[in-house]
Structures are given as structure tokens and as C-alpha cells.
XYZ file of C-alpha atoms in Angstrom:
343
model
C -27.191 31.396 -17.413
C -24.778 33.943 -19.211
C -22.323 36.566 -17.561
C -21.603 39.703 -18.406
C -18.860 40.477 -21.098
C -15.819 39.572 -19.646
C -17.189 38.133 -16.343
C -16.586 34.564 -16.227
C -19.855 32.632 -14.312
C -19.723 29.672 -11.825
C -19.114 26.559 -14.053
C -21.783 24.600 -11.704
C -25.035 25.154 -11.284
C -26.056 26.126 -7.729
C -28.954 23.936 -6.390
C -29.716 26.008 -3.021
C -29.554 29.715 -2.279
C -26.999 30.090 1.021
C -30.200 31.525 2.753
C -32.599 28.560 1.922
C -33.697 26.672 4.710
C -32.200 23.456 5.942
C -34.082 20.567 3.751
C -34.775 17.529 5.501
C -32.512 15.608 3.188
C -29.647 18.141 5.105
C -30.821 17.883 8.598
C -30.667 14.124 7.935
C -26.999 14.408 6.921
C -25.557 16.801 9.560
C -27.458 15.080 12.530
C -26.127 11.753 11.179
C -22.517 13.258 10.721
C -22.337 14.476 14.335
C -24.117 11.150 15.686
C -21.090 9.147 13.963
C -18.475 11.320 15.781
C -19.411 10.434 19.303
C -16.484 8.589 20.749
C -18.725 5.520 22.316
C -22.034 3.574 21.659
C -23.275 5.014 24.771
C -22.450 8.891 24.157
C -24.215 8.447 20.508
C -27.534 7.095 21.976
C -27.499 9.930 24.814
C -27.275 12.350 21.994
C -30.474 14.685 21.779
C -30.514 17.394 18.917
C -31.768 20.642 20.731
C -31.667 22.472 17.318
C -30.694 22.048 13.825
C -30.484 25.180 11.970
C -29.016 26.920 8.982
C -25.545 28.598 9.893
C -26.151 31.761 7.883
C -23.530 32.638 5.578
C -21.045 35.948 5.301
C -22.620 39.264 3.923
C -20.180 38.685 0.882
C -21.420 35.074 0.047
C -25.133 36.121 0.183
C -24.233 39.030 -2.367
C -22.387 36.748 -4.609
C -25.380 33.908 -4.965
C -27.982 36.993 -5.099
C -25.800 37.975 -8.251
C -26.437 34.880 -9.794
C -29.678 33.790 -8.733
C -31.820 36.786 -9.776
C -31.482 37.017 -13.513
C -30.161 39.407 -15.539
C -26.611 38.751 -14.199
C -25.605 41.817 -11.992
C -22.234 41.838 -11.327
C -22.358 45.111 -9.492
C -24.046 43.072 -6.733
C -20.554 40.932 -6.818
C -17.913 41.102 -3.421
C -15.565 43.418 -4.548
C -11.605 44.127 -3.659
C -8.962 46.648 -4.992
C -7.894 44.551 -7.973
C -12.043 44.334 -9.370
C -15.025 41.689 -8.710
C -13.842 38.621 -6.709
C -15.406 35.607 -9.222
C -15.334 32.286 -7.582
C -15.958 29.585 -9.600
C -19.012 28.423 -7.131
C -20.715 29.076 -3.808
C -19.022 27.714 -0.616
C -20.698 24.610 1.060
C -23.468 25.195 2.786
C -23.476 24.809 6.911
C -25.828 23.561 9.553
C -25.371 24.592 13.499
C -26.679 21.775 15.747
C -26.887 22.215 19.489
C -26.601 19.009 21.028
C -27.611 18.015 24.582
C -26.130 14.513 26.247
C -28.335 12.940 28.426
C -25.229 10.878 29.786
C -23.045 13.965 30.548
C -25.067 16.426 31.349
C -23.382 18.306 28.543
C -24.438 20.820 25.808
C -22.163 21.636 22.789
C -22.383 23.240 19.502
C -21.183 21.891 16.262
C -21.296 23.108 12.648
C -21.102 20.587 9.784
C -20.113 21.360 6.510
C -22.751 19.950 3.829
C -20.707 18.975 1.028
C -22.407 18.057 -2.418
C -21.833 14.429 -2.401
C -23.124 13.929 1.052
C -26.463 15.581 0.206
C -26.824 13.717 -3.320
C -26.512 10.443 -1.473
C -29.424 11.533 0.962
C -31.638 12.929 -1.607
C -31.238 9.505 -3.597
C -31.964 7.869 -0.718
C -35.166 9.953 0.052
C -36.362 9.489 -3.760
C -35.600 5.656 -3.778
C -37.750 5.256 -0.380
C -40.534 7.189 -1.386
C -40.995 5.545 -4.653
C -44.259 3.392 -4.353
C -43.176 0.293 -6.426
C -40.126 0.125 -4.127
C -42.230 0.341 -0.993
C -44.178 -1.951 -2.068
C -41.673 -4.368 -3.282
C -40.005 -4.089 0.434
C -43.588 -5.156 1.960
C -43.382 -8.275 -0.067
C -39.921 -8.631 1.835
C -41.686 -8.143 5.530
C -40.588 -4.510 5.710
C -42.581 -2.072 6.770
C -40.692 0.648 8.183
C -38.600 2.281 5.981
C -36.145 3.627 8.636
C -34.356 0.265 8.719
C -34.126 0.698 4.859
C -30.526 1.717 3.605
C -29.538 3.043 -0.049
C -26.249 3.117 -1.212
C -26.258 5.354 -4.420
C -23.494 3.225 -6.159
C -22.348 4.554 -9.948
C -24.219 2.878 -12.725
C -20.796 2.249 -14.531
C -20.487 1.681 -18.193
C -21.479 -1.532 -19.669
C -23.900 -0.412 -22.919
C -24.963 2.166 -24.426
C -27.879 2.430 -22.101
C -24.914 3.652 -19.589
C -23.986 6.504 -21.928
C -22.268 9.659 -19.819
C -25.008 11.965 -21.327
C -26.612 11.797 -17.789
C -25.539 10.904 -13.845
C -26.872 7.766 -13.491
C -27.057 6.329 -10.056
C -27.719 2.152 -9.649
C -28.256 2.055 -6.090
C -27.838 -1.214 -3.998
C -30.517 -2.047 -0.995
C -29.794 -3.288 2.487
C -31.830 -3.362 5.649
C -30.991 -3.237 9.267
C -33.040 -4.932 12.133
C -33.369 -2.120 14.603
C -33.345 1.637 13.664
C -31.864 3.241 16.772
C -28.624 0.827 17.285
C -25.367 2.886 16.102
C -23.129 -0.495 16.317
C -25.330 -2.429 14.019
C -23.920 -3.885 10.528
C -26.611 -3.047 8.431
C -24.559 -5.015 5.254
C -25.209 -7.774 6.720
C -28.254 -7.885 5.462
C -28.747 -7.221 1.475
C -31.795 -6.999 -0.507
C -31.621 -8.818 -3.448
C -33.745 -8.828 -6.889
C -34.458 -5.340 -6.818
C -33.370 -3.229 -10.019
C -33.759 0.852 -9.961
C -31.431 3.109 -11.557
C -32.103 6.840 -10.705
C -31.439 10.148 -12.421
C -28.880 12.060 -9.941
C -29.373 15.218 -11.544
C -33.146 15.340 -11.419
C -34.051 13.114 -8.227
C -36.318 10.631 -10.419
C -36.239 7.093 -10.446
C -36.024 6.142 -14.333
C -36.246 2.480 -14.312
C -37.388 0.111 -11.265
C -37.872 -3.689 -11.338
C -38.644 -6.412 -8.570
C -37.062 -8.797 -10.561
C -37.074 -12.120 -8.249
C -37.952 -12.302 -4.748
C -35.005 -13.429 -2.057
C -35.668 -13.952 1.147
C -33.897 -11.426 3.827
C -30.845 -13.123 5.905
C -32.635 -13.494 9.234
C -31.895 -10.749 11.888
C -28.206 -12.287 13.851
C -27.006 -9.662 16.294
C -23.503 -11.385 15.622
C -23.082 -10.110 12.686
C -22.406 -6.919 14.043
C -18.825 -8.224 14.891
C -18.575 -6.107 18.180
C -16.777 -7.163 21.107
C -18.447 -10.097 22.976
C -21.110 -10.895 20.186
C -18.902 -14.373 18.776
C -20.505 -17.572 18.553
C -20.560 -19.190 21.878
C -20.750 -15.290 23.391
C -17.281 -15.744 24.618
C -14.089 -13.637 22.820
C -10.819 -15.768 22.065
C -8.591 -16.569 24.567
C -5.473 -17.904 22.969
C -4.275 -14.859 21.563
C -1.414 -13.411 23.625
C -0.995 -9.874 24.420
C 1.165 -7.325 22.284
C 2.677 -5.090 24.073
C 4.424 -1.618 22.426
C 6.630 0.429 24.186
C 9.374 3.094 23.115
C 10.580 4.082 26.556
C 12.657 6.913 25.401
C 10.343 8.284 22.590
C 9.549 7.808 18.905
C 12.262 7.420 16.438
C 10.524 10.092 14.305
C 10.243 13.612 14.727
C 7.497 15.635 13.362
C 7.575 20.036 12.869
C 4.417 20.718 11.659
C 3.923 18.664 8.396
C 7.369 18.064 8.440
C 8.640 14.678 9.396
C 12.115 13.364 9.695
C 12.112 9.759 10.532
C 16.126 8.402 10.462
C 17.571 9.638 7.157
C 14.575 10.348 5.798
C 12.473 13.403 5.527
C 9.238 14.572 3.532
C 6.222 16.981 4.133
C 2.348 15.361 4.763
C -0.446 17.022 3.046
C -4.244 15.811 2.729
C -6.673 16.286 -0.110
C -10.371 15.080 0.182
C -9.841 13.062 -3.209
C -6.790 11.686 -2.427
C -6.363 11.635 1.466
C -2.951 11.260 2.411
C -0.110 13.019 0.192
C 3.402 12.830 0.633
C 5.444 15.733 -0.693
C 9.259 16.549 -1.023
C 10.414 12.599 0.182
C 14.424 12.770 -0.066
C 17.206 10.822 1.961
C 19.995 12.567 3.632
C 23.008 10.350 1.523
C 26.500 10.944 3.403
C 28.558 13.631 1.439
C 25.717 13.637 -0.985
C 23.550 15.525 1.417
C 19.641 15.590 0.731
C 18.554 13.795 -2.372
C 15.208 14.278 -3.732
C 13.359 10.809 -4.255
C 10.031 11.500 -5.108
C 8.062 14.978 -5.492
C 4.703 14.191 -4.843
C 3.442 10.577 -4.041
C -0.662 9.467 -3.138
C -3.457 6.850 -4.066
C -4.768 7.937 -7.421
C -7.036 5.577 -7.476
C -8.262 2.610 -5.531
C -10.609 -0.112 -7.373
C -12.660 -2.465 -5.791
C -13.955 -5.180 -8.309
C -16.310 -7.055 -6.044
C -15.387 -10.272 -8.780
C -19.497 -11.234 -8.459
C -21.119 -11.665 -11.808
C -24.418 -11.716 -10.880
C -26.491 -8.881 -11.264
C -26.346 -6.277 -9.603
C -23.171 -7.359 -8.320
C -21.128 -7.287 -11.219
C -21.820 -3.544 -11.379
C -19.743 -2.910 -8.297
C -16.755 -1.933 -9.484
C -15.895 1.208 -7.149
C -13.433 3.564 -7.541
C -12.925 5.188 -4.335
C -10.938 8.008 -4.793
C -12.719 9.615 -8.132
C -16.372 8.637 -6.976
C -16.351 9.077 -2.979
C -13.354 10.585 -2.534
C -10.603 8.626 0.211
C -9.670 12.142 2.116
C -13.822 12.736 2.496
C -14.061 9.450 3.995
C -11.003 8.825 6.662
C -11.460 8.412 9.823
C -8.830 9.576 12.689
C -7.134 6.814 14.765
C -6.467 9.507 17.186
C -9.374 10.045 19.668
C -9.704 13.549 20.200
C -11.970 15.953 22.395
C -13.255 18.560 19.981
C -16.884 19.500 19.545
C -16.856 20.916 16.534
C -16.479 19.139 12.764
């Protein structure tokens, strides 16, 4: 789509208009996000989703979308300020509004979930594979008729030959199978599905290669693979570990003011990005008469590569770039319990 002379256009196509109703994949992502935020298995199991709807955007967002979605390009529809039209590079993420009733606590809460492009893409890839008839038949050969038990992880295909040339966005999903569809504590990765080769065109949500290469029986169900409290060999927890008690009766040795941290002679600022996660800025050391001595301008994890080291198919392709491909920040979880009802 081309814009009017002198007017830049969005660099990435928008797949959904901000007022399009939520798709099945978006609803699934929103529900899974809220359920995962439950503090305990009991809270998660007691969630009842009364309503999941699109949180309609502000008028200026709708106007911006209309300017791009309805050709010819209409700059007159763009929101304006005193300095001229506002030209963002992309529309803001769509959001879902959920009304959740908790049967255990008899409380109703309202949640707002931001539907990121990555989360949507993964959900759409899973739906595409699970709707593919040859894949359904392959799972039936392994004794699985319920697609709700199947987990499809949309891994990057990597680059191992010219077939992986980066002229398309390819996903090479890894398949796993749960034993219970309604157990939030189940370790679904305990039962990998081996022998299935599948490649998905992530841009168009199409399976472009599929082959059931080798029948490998699924690992038998075993609740001990969940590694939850009490679920150990013999049914009892270890008793040979002595208690560890950490106490600071006078408080911690550090001081936090907003995002600024002071610890002994060190001080720095804490930031956060979706890709890198934790970022530390302006690290300095108070060095006697020299005063505040700068040590580092910016520190972060640029990338974290996880080579799995198995030369067999498909595992040799499992070399995940956790920052660039998935986002360390987007996958971070707080170590501090909170009582918030919004995400």
C-alpha cells in the first residue's frame, strides 16, 4: 500500500482491524494468559470466564486504522496535532477484556490482556497444525483422538540448507502431548511426540511440508513427571535437607528510590525491555576522593542461545535464540506475589 507524497506508511501490514471481533486464537490466548496468572492451582481451577470481548480502542486509533485499511490511502483521516498528522509505524496491539468469576473465593474481577503479535502467531500456528487432517491421523496412530491434549510449539526453522533460505517466515513446530486437558500443573513437555516432520508458513498459516516419518510410542502417563510437592518416587519429599533461614533484622543493605539502586559504594538504574528483560544503566562506584566513577553505560543480555546438543531429527534444529526469537522480557515472571487483577 502506498501513501500520499511525503507521508510515511506503516512498515508492517496489520492483519486485523482494531474493531474486528476477537478471533478464536485471540480468545484462547487471553484466557490462557489470565489462567496462568492465578497464584495457585486451586485459584486457576476455580476460574470461570463469564465474558471475553474486544476492548474497543480509542477513536483516534480507529481513525488511523481506517486511513490505512480502506484504499486509496486517506491522510485526511489521520489524527492530527498542532504539528501535523501523527504517523505511527504500526497500530497499537489489540486488547481483550475478560470478566472472570472465581468460584472458590466468590469474587468477580475484570482483566485486560494485551494481545501481542508473537502470542497470536504461536496460537495460530498451533491451530493450523491441529486442524491439518494428516496430522490428526498421525496422532490417532499414537492413540490420541483429543486435540486439546496436543501442544504445538512453533519453533524457528533455523538455517541448515538452501531450503531454509530467509525468503519466507518458516516454523518447524515441536509436538508434545498432555495426559489431562484440565490440569494446569501438568508438565506437558514430559511426553514428546517423535517421528512427525512438519513445516509451517508462518505468514500465511499453511502447512507446506508434512511427513509421518517414524512411529515412536508416546511415553506412558506418569504424574511424577509434574515435579509438584509430594509427587516423588515413594510419595514422600526428601527429609535430609536442613532448614535455611535468611534474616535481616535491620533491613537490607541496599536502597531503592524509584528505579535507582544504591548498594554499598555501587549505584545504578534498573530498566526493562520486552526483548532483553532486565537492563542495568549507568553503573558507577563511589571511589573515595575520585567521587562517582562510571563503570558501565548499559548492561543487558544481548542474546541467550540454548543448543540442545542432540544430533537426531528434529532435535538438532533446537538452537533457540531466547531473546531475539521469543523475548526474554516477555517471558519473565515476577518472583514477588501481587494481588493485582489486571495484566
